[in-house]
């Protein structure tokens, strides 16, 4: 069997050496980029705080997690998004989320192809409701709403972005990235 034919399992993934930065997608182990840039971390941190504050203020059921936090989508797929919002607390274990989060945010680093193509398809097929790709270089956010109301919207950092999973709340969540930074 050639190396490219090997399909890894979740057991193989969790047997990797401690500190290995990788994701398992459809049985293939992908190395992740080295530690993110300062800009990446600043955006991630500010988004996390804004989302966490909104949930706490509105006494919401959802939980927000920042990387590194494993999302197990199947027996051969584990991803580590920059930010995950999970509204079904039954999916949350003491080590990971088992099942699709409601909202995932990826901040583009060096491997934009993964975020725009591989993960887009992956998240849609596993039932993620909303997916944001934040691109610091282009100062843009691409928002995907999956499900019956599938659509795609593109915003720049200075625009206010409505969060679709909270659109029906009495106080909807809206985020302006420029105002966070």
Coordinates of N, CA and C in Angstrom, one line a residue:
X1 N 0.8 -1.2 0.0 CA 0.0 0.0 0.0 C 0.9 1.2 0.0
X2 N 0.6 2.2 -0.9 CA 1.4 3.4 -0.9 C 0.9 4.3 0.1
X3 N 1.8 5.3 0.6 CA 1.5 6.2 1.6 C 0.2 7.0 1.3
X4 N 0.0 7.4 0.1 CA -1.2 8.2 -0.2 C -2.5 7.4 -0.1
X5 N -2.4 6.1 0.0 CA -3.6 5.3 0.1 C -4.0 5.0 1.6
X6 N -3.1 5.4 2.5 CA -3.4 5.2 3.9 C -4.5 6.2 4.4
X7 N -5.5 5.6 5.1 CA -6.6 6.4 5.7 C -6.4 6.3 7.2
X8 N -6.2 7.4 7.8 CA -6.0 7.4 9.2 C -7.4 7.5 10.0
X9 N -7.4 7.1 11.2 CA -8.6 7.1 12.1 C -8.4 8.2 13.2
X10 N -9.4 8.3 13.9 CA -9.3 9.2 15.1 C -8.3 8.7 16.1
X11 N -8.2 7.4 16.2 CA -7.2 6.8 17.1 C -5.8 7.2 16.7
X12 N -5.5 7.1 15.4 CA -4.2 7.5 14.8 C -4.0 9.0 15.1
X13 N -5.0 9.8 14.9 CA -4.8 11.2 15.1 C -4.4 11.5 16.6
X14 N -5.1 10.9 17.5 CA -4.9 11.2 18.9 C -3.6 10.5 19.4
X15 N -3.0 9.6 18.6 CA -1.7 9.0 18.9 C -0.5 9.8 18.4
X16 N -0.8 10.9 17.7 CA 0.3 11.8 17.2 C 1.0 12.4 18.4
X17 N 2.3 12.7 18.3 CA 3.0 13.2 19.4 C 2.4 14.5 20.0
X18 N 2.4 14.7 21.3 CA 1.9 15.9 21.9 C 2.5 17.1 21.3
X19 N 1.6 18.1 21.0 CA 2.1 19.4 20.4 C 2.0 19.4 18.9
X20 N 1.7 18.3 18.3 CA 1.6 18.2 16.8 C 0.5 19.1 16.3
X21 N 0.7 20.0 15.4 CA -0.3 20.9 14.9 C -0.8 20.3 13.6
X22 N -2.0 19.6 13.7 CA -2.5 18.9 12.5 C -4.0 18.8 12.7
X23 N -4.6 18.5 11.5 CA -6.1 18.2 11.5 C -6.2 16.9 10.7
X24 N -7.3 16.2 10.9 CA -7.6 14.9 10.2 C -8.9 15.2 9.4
X25 N -8.8 15.1 8.1 CA -10.0 15.4 7.3 C -10.1 14.2 6.3
X26 N -11.3 13.5 6.5 CA -11.6 12.3 5.6 C -10.4 11.3 5.6
X27 N -9.8 11.1 6.8 CA -8.8 10.1 6.9 C -7.4 10.5 6.5
X28 N -7.2 11.8 6.1 CA -5.9 12.3 5.7 C -5.5 13.3 6.8
X29 N -4.2 13.2 7.2 CA -3.7 14.1 8.2 C -3.0 15.3 7.5
X30 N -3.5 16.5 7.8 CA -2.9 17.7 7.3 C -2.2 18.5 8.3
X31 N -0.9 18.8 8.0 CA -0.2 19.7 9.0 C -0.8 21.1 8.9
X32 N -0.9 21.7 10.1 CA -1.4 23.0 10.2 C -0.2 24.0 10.2
X33 N -0.5 25.2 9.8 CA 0.6 26.3 9.8 C 1.2 26.4 11.2
X34 N 2.4 26.9 11.2 CA 3.1 27.1 12.5 C 2.2 28.2 13.3
X35 N 2.7 28.5 14.5 CA 1.9 29.4 15.3 C 1.5 30.6 14.5
X36 N 0.2 31.1 14.7 CA -0.4 32.2 13.9 C 0.3 33.5 14.2
X37 N 0.1 34.4 13.3 CA 0.7 35.8 13.4 C 0.0 36.6 14.6
X38 N 0.7 37.6 14.9 CA 0.1 38.5 15.9 C -1.3 39.1 15.5
X39 N -1.4 39.5 14.2 CA -2.6 40.0 13.7 C -3.7 38.9 13.8
X40 N -3.4 37.7 13.4 CA -4.3 36.6 13.5 C -4.8 36.4 14.9
X41 N -3.9 36.4 15.8 CA -4.3 36.2 17.2 C -5.1 37.3 17.8
X42 N -4.8 38.5 17.4 CA -5.6 39.7 17.8 C -7.0 39.6 17.3
X43 N -7.2 39.3 16.1 CA -8.5 39.2 15.5 C -9.3 38.1 16.2
X44 N -8.6 36.9 16.4 CA -9.3 35.8 17.0 C -9.7 36.1 18.4
X45 N -8.8 36.7 19.2 CA -9.1 37.1 20.6 C -10.3 38.1 20.7
X46 N -10.3 39.1 19.8 CA -11.3 40.1 19.9 C -12.7 39.5 19.5
X47 N -12.7 38.7 18.5 CA -13.9 38.0 18.1 C -14.4 37.1 19.2
X48 N -13.5 36.4 19.8 CA -13.9 35.5 20.9 C -14.6 36.3 22.0
X49 N -13.9 37.4 22.4 CA -14.5 38.2 23.5 C -15.8 38.8 23.1
X50 N -16.0 39.3 21.9 CA -17.3 39.8 21.5 C -18.4 38.8 21.5
X51 N -18.1 37.6 21.0 CA -19.1 36.5 21.0 C -19.4 36.1 22.4
X52 N -18.4 35.8 23.2 CA -18.6 35.4 24.6 C -19.4 36.4 25.4
X53 N -19.1 37.7 25.2 CA -19.8 38.8 25.9 C -21.3 38.8 25.5
X54 N -21.5 38.6 24.2 CA -22.9 38.6 23.7 C -23.7 37.4 24.3
X55 N -23.1 36.3 24.3 CA -23.8 35.1 24.9 C -24.1 35.3 26.4
X56 N -23.1 35.8 27.1 CA -23.2 36.0 28.5 C -24.3 37.0 28.8
X57 N -24.2 38.2 28.1 CA -25.2 39.3 28.3 C -26.6 38.8 28.0
X58 N -26.8 38.0 27.0 CA -28.1 37.5 26.6 C -28.5 36.2 27.3
X59 N -27.7 35.7 28.2 CA -28.0 34.4 28.9 C -28.2 33.3 27.9
X60 N -27.4 33.2 26.9 CA -27.5 32.3 25.8 C -27.1 30.9 26.2
X61 N -27.6 29.9 25.5 CA -27.3 28.5 25.7 C -26.0 28.1 25.0
X62 N -25.6 28.8 24.0 CA -24.4 28.5 23.2 C -23.1 28.7 24.0
X63 N -22.1 28.0 23.6 CA -20.7 28.1 24.2 C -19.8 28.5 23.1
X64 N -18.8 29.3 23.3 CA -17.8 29.7 22.3 C -16.5 29.1 22.8
X65 N -15.7 28.6 21.8 CA -14.4 28.0 22.1 C -13.4 28.6 21.1
X66 N -12.2 28.8 21.5 CA -11.1 29.3 20.6 C -10.1 28.1 20.5
X67 N -9.4 28.2 19.4 CA -8.3 27.2 19.1 C -7.3 27.2 20.2
X68 N -6.7 26.1 20.5 CA -7.0 24.8 20.0 C -8.1 24.1 20.7
X69 N -9.1 23.8 20.0 CA -10.3 23.0 20.5 C -10.7 22.1 19.4
X70 N -10.7 20.8 19.7 CA -11.0 19.8 18.6 C -12.5 19.7 18.3
X71 N -12.8 19.6 17.1 CA -14.1 19.4 16.6 C -14.1 18.0 15.8
X72 N -14.7 17.0 16.4 CA -14.8 15.7 15.8 C -16.1 15.6 15.0
X73 N -15.9 15.6 13.7 CA -17.1 15.6 12.8 C -17.4 14.1 12.4
X74 N -16.5 13.2 12.5 CA -16.7 11.8 12.2 C -15.6 11.0 12.8
X75 N -15.6 9.7 12.5 CA -14.5 8.8 13.0 C -13.2 9.1 12.3
X76 N -13.2 9.8 11.2 CA -12.0 10.1 10.4 C -11.8 11.6 10.1
X77 N -12.5 12.4 10.9 CA -12.4 13.9 10.6 C -12.4 14.6 11.9
X78 N -11.3 15.3 12.2 CA -11.1 16.2 13.4 C -10.5 17.5 12.9
X79 N -11.2 18.6 13.1 CA -10.6 19.9 12.7 C -10.5 20.8 14.0
X80 N -9.7 21.8 13.8 CA -9.4 22.7 14.9 C -9.6 24.2 14.4
X81 N -10.9 24.6 14.3 CA -11.2 25.9 13.8 C -10.6 27.0 14.8
X82 N -10.5 28.2 14.3 CA -10.0 29.3 15.2 C -11.1 29.6 16.2
X83 N -12.4 29.6 15.9 CA -13.4 29.8 16.8 C -14.6 28.9 16.4
X84 N -15.2 28.3 17.5 CA -16.4 27.5 17.3 C -17.5 27.9 18.3
X85 N -18.7 28.0 17.8 CA -19.9 28.3 18.6 C -20.8 27.1 18.6
X86 N -21.0 26.5 19.8 CA -21.8 25.3 19.9 C -23.0 25.5 20.7
X87 N -24.2 25.3 20.2 CA -25.4 25.6 20.9 C -26.0 24.4 21.5
X88 N -25.7 23.2 21.0 CA -26.2 21.9 21.6 C -25.1 21.4 22.6
X89 N -25.3 21.7 23.9 CA -24.3 21.3 24.9 C -24.1 19.8 25.0
X90 N -25.0 19.0 24.5 CA -24.8 17.6 24.5 C -23.6 17.2 23.6
X91 N -23.2 18.0 22.7 CA -22.1 17.7 21.8 C -20.7 18.0 22.5
X92 N -20.7 18.7 23.6 CA -19.5 19.1 24.3 C -19.1 18.0 25.3
X93 N -17.9 17.5 25.1 CA -17.3 16.5 26.1 C -16.2 17.3 26.8
X94 N -15.5 16.6 27.7 CA -14.4 17.3 28.4 C -13.2 17.5 27.5
X95 N -13.1 16.9 26.3 CA -11.9 17.0 25.5 C -12.2 17.6 24.1
X96 N -13.5 17.6 23.7 CA -13.8 18.0 22.3 C -15.3 18.2 22.1
X97 N -15.6 18.7 20.9 CA -17.0 18.8 20.5 C -17.2 17.6 19.5
X98 N -18.2 16.8 19.8 CA -18.5 15.6 18.9 C -19.7 16.0 18.1
X99 N -19.5 16.3 16.8 CA -20.6 16.8 16.0 C -20.3 18.2 15.5
X100 N -21.2 18.7 14.6 CA -20.9 20.0 14.0 C -21.3 21.2 14.9
X101 N -20.4 22.1 15.1 CA -20.8 23.4 15.8 C -21.9 24.1 14.9
X102 N -22.5 25.1 15.5 CA -23.5 25.9 14.8 C -22.8 27.0 13.9
X103 N -21.6 27.5 14.4 CA -20.9 28.6 13.8 C -19.4 28.3 13.9
X104 N -18.7 28.4 12.8 CA -17.3 28.3 12.8 C -16.7 29.5 12.1
X105 N -15.6 30.0 12.7 CA -14.8 31.1 12.1 C -13.4 30.6 11.9
X106 N -12.9 30.8 10.7 CA -11.5 30.5 10.3 C -10.9 31.8 9.9
X107 N -9.7 32.1 10.5 CA -9.0 33.3 10.1 C -7.8 32.8 9.2
X108 N -7.8 33.3 8.0 CA -6.9 32.9 6.9 C -5.4 33.2 7.4
X109 N -4.6 32.1 7.3 CA -3.2 32.3 7.6 C -2.5 32.0 6.3
X110 N -1.7 30.9 6.2 CA -1.0 30.6 5.0 C -1.7 29.7 4.0
X111 N -2.7 28.9 4.5 CA -3.3 27.9 3.7 C -4.8 28.3 3.4
X112 N -4.9 29.4 2.6 CA -6.3 29.8 2.3 C -7.1 28.8 1.5
X113 N -6.4 27.9 0.7 CA -7.1 26.9 -0.1 C -7.9 26.0 0.8
X114 N -7.3 25.6 1.9 CA -8.0 24.8 2.9 C -9.3 25.5 3.4
X115 N -9.2 26.7 3.8 CA -10.3 27.4 4.4 C -11.4 27.7 3.3
X116 N -11.0 28.1 2.1 CA -12.0 28.4 1.1 C -12.6 27.2 0.3
X117 N -11.9 26.1 0.3 CA -12.4 25.0 -0.5 C -12.7 23.8 0.3
X118 N -11.6 23.2 0.9 CA -11.7 22.0 1.6 C -12.7 22.1 2.8
X119 N -12.4 23.1 3.7 CA -13.3 23.2 4.9 C -14.7 23.8 4.5
X120 N -14.8 24.6 3.5 CA -16.1 25.0 3.1 C -17.0 23.8 2.8
X121 N -16.6 22.9 2.0 CA -17.3 21.7 1.6 C -17.6 20.9 2.9
X122 N -16.5 20.7 3.7 CA -16.6 19.9 4.8 C -17.6 20.4 5.8
X123 N -17.6 21.6 6.1 CA -18.5 22.2 7.1 C -19.9 22.2 6.6
X124 N -20.1 22.4 5.3 CA -21.5 22.4 4.8 C -22.0 21.0 4.9
X125 N -21.2 20.0 4.5 CA -21.7 18.6 4.5 C -21.9 18.0 5.9
X126 N -21.3 18.5 6.9 CA -21.5 18.0 8.2 C -22.5 18.8 9.0
X127 N -23.1 19.8 8.5 CA -24.2 20.5 9.1 C -23.9 21.8 9.9
X128 N -22.7 22.4 9.7 CA -22.4 23.7 10.3 C -23.5 24.7 9.7
X129 N -24.0 25.5 10.6 CA -25.1 26.4 10.1 C -24.5 27.7 9.5
X130 N -23.4 28.2 10.0 CA -22.8 29.4 9.6 C -21.3 29.3 9.6
X131 N -20.6 29.8 8.6 CA -19.2 29.7 8.4 C -18.6 31.0 8.0
X132 N -17.7 31.6 8.7 CA -17.0 32.8 8.4 C -15.6 32.5 8.0
X133 N -15.1 33.1 6.9 CA -13.7 33.1 6.6 C -13.2 34.6 6.7
X134 N -12.4 34.8 7.7 CA -11.8 36.2 7.9 C -10.5 36.3 7.3
X135 N -10.3 37.2 6.4 CA -9.1 37.3 5.6 C -8.4 38.7 6.0
X136 N -7.4 38.6 6.9 CA -6.8 39.9 7.3 C -6.0 40.6 6.2
X137 N -5.4 39.8 5.3 CA -4.7 40.5 4.2 C -5.6 41.3 3.3
X138 N -6.7 40.8 3.0 CA -7.7 41.6 2.2 C -8.7 42.4 3.0
X139 N -8.6 42.3 4.3 CA -9.6 42.9 5.2 C -11.0 42.6 4.8
X140 N -11.3 41.3 4.6 CA -12.6 40.9 4.2 C -13.1 39.7 5.0
X141 N -14.4 39.6 5.1 CA -15.0 38.4 5.7 C -16.0 37.8 4.7
X142 N -15.9 36.6 4.4 CA -16.8 35.9 3.6 C -17.7 35.0 4.5
X143 N -19.0 35.2 4.4 CA -20.0 34.6 5.3 C -20.8 33.6 4.5
X144 N -20.8 32.4 5.0 CA -21.7 31.3 4.3 C -22.8 30.9 5.3
X145 N -24.0 30.9 4.8 CA -25.2 30.5 5.6 C -25.6 29.2 4.9
X146 N -25.5 28.1 5.7 CA -25.8 26.8 5.1 C -27.3 26.4 5.5
X147 N -27.8 25.4 4.9 CA -29.2 25.0 5.2 C -30.1 25.5 4.1
X148 N -31.4 25.6 4.5 CA -32.4 26.0 3.5 C -32.2 27.4 2.9
X149 N -31.6 28.3 3.7 CA -31.4 29.6 3.3 C -30.0 29.8 2.8
X150 N -29.4 28.8 2.1 CA -28.0 28.9 1.7 C -27.7 30.2 1.0
X151 N -26.7 31.0 1.4 CA -26.2 32.1 0.6 C -24.9 32.5 1.1
X152 N -24.2 33.3 0.3 CA -22.9 33.8 0.6 C -22.9 35.3 0.5
X153 N -22.2 35.9 1.5 CA -22.1 37.4 1.5 C -20.7 37.7 1.8
X154 N -20.2 38.8 1.3 CA -18.8 39.3 1.5 C -18.9 40.7 2.1
X155 N -18.1 40.9 3.1 CA -18.0 42.2 3.9 C -16.6 42.6 4.0
X156 N -16.4 43.9 4.1 CA -15.0 44.4 4.5 C -15.0 44.6 6.0
X157 N -13.8 44.8 6.6 CA -13.7 44.9 8.0 C -14.5 46.1 8.6
X158 N -14.7 47.1 7.8 CA -15.4 48.3 8.4 C -16.9 48.2 8.3
X159 N -17.4 47.1 7.7 CA -18.9 46.9 7.7 C -19.4 46.1 8.9
X160 N -20.6 46.4 9.2 CA -21.3 45.6 10.3 C -21.8 44.3 9.8
X161 N -21.4 43.2 10.4 CA -21.8 41.9 9.9 C -22.9 41.3 10.8
X162 N -24.1 41.0 10.3 CA -25.1 40.3 11.1 C -24.7 38.8 11.3
X163 N -24.9 38.3 12.5 CA -24.6 36.9 12.7 C -25.9 36.1 12.5
X164 N -26.0 35.3 11.5 CA -27.2 34.7 11.0 C -27.8 33.8 12.1
X165 N -27.0 33.0 12.8 CA -27.5 32.1 13.8 C -28.2 32.8 15.0
X166 N -28.0 34.1 15.1 CA -28.7 34.9 16.1 C -29.7 35.9 15.5
X167 N -30.0 35.8 14.3 CA -30.9 36.8 13.6 C -32.3 36.9 14.2
X168 N -32.8 35.8 14.8 CA -34.1 35.8 15.4 C -34.1 36.2 16.9
X169 N -33.0 36.4 17.5 CA -33.0 36.8 18.9 C -33.5 38.3 19.0
X170 N -34.1 38.6 20.2 CA -34.6 39.9 20.4 C -33.5 41.0 20.2
X171 N -32.3 40.6 20.6 CA -31.1 41.5 20.4 C -30.1 40.7 19.5
X172 N -30.2 40.9 18.2 CA -29.3 40.1 17.3 C -27.8 40.5 17.5
X173 N -26.9 39.6 17.2 CA -25.5 39.9 17.3 C -25.0 40.5 15.9
X174 N -24.3 41.6 16.0 CA -23.7 42.2 14.8 C -22.3 42.5 15.2
X175 N -21.4 42.2 14.2 CA -19.9 42.4 14.5 C -19.3 43.3 13.5
X176 N -18.5 44.3 13.9 CA -17.8 45.2 13.0 C -16.3 44.9 13.4
X177 N -15.5 44.3 12.6 CA -14.2 43.9 13.0 C -13.3 45.1 13.2
X178 N -13.4 46.1 12.3 CA -12.6 47.3 12.5 C -12.8 48.0 13.9
X179 N -14.1 47.9 14.4 CA -14.3 48.5 15.7 C -13.8 47.6 16.8
X180 N -13.5 46.3 16.6 CA -13.0 45.5 17.6 C -11.5 45.7 17.8
X181 N -10.8 46.1 16.7 CA -9.3 46.2 16.7 C -8.8 47.5 17.1

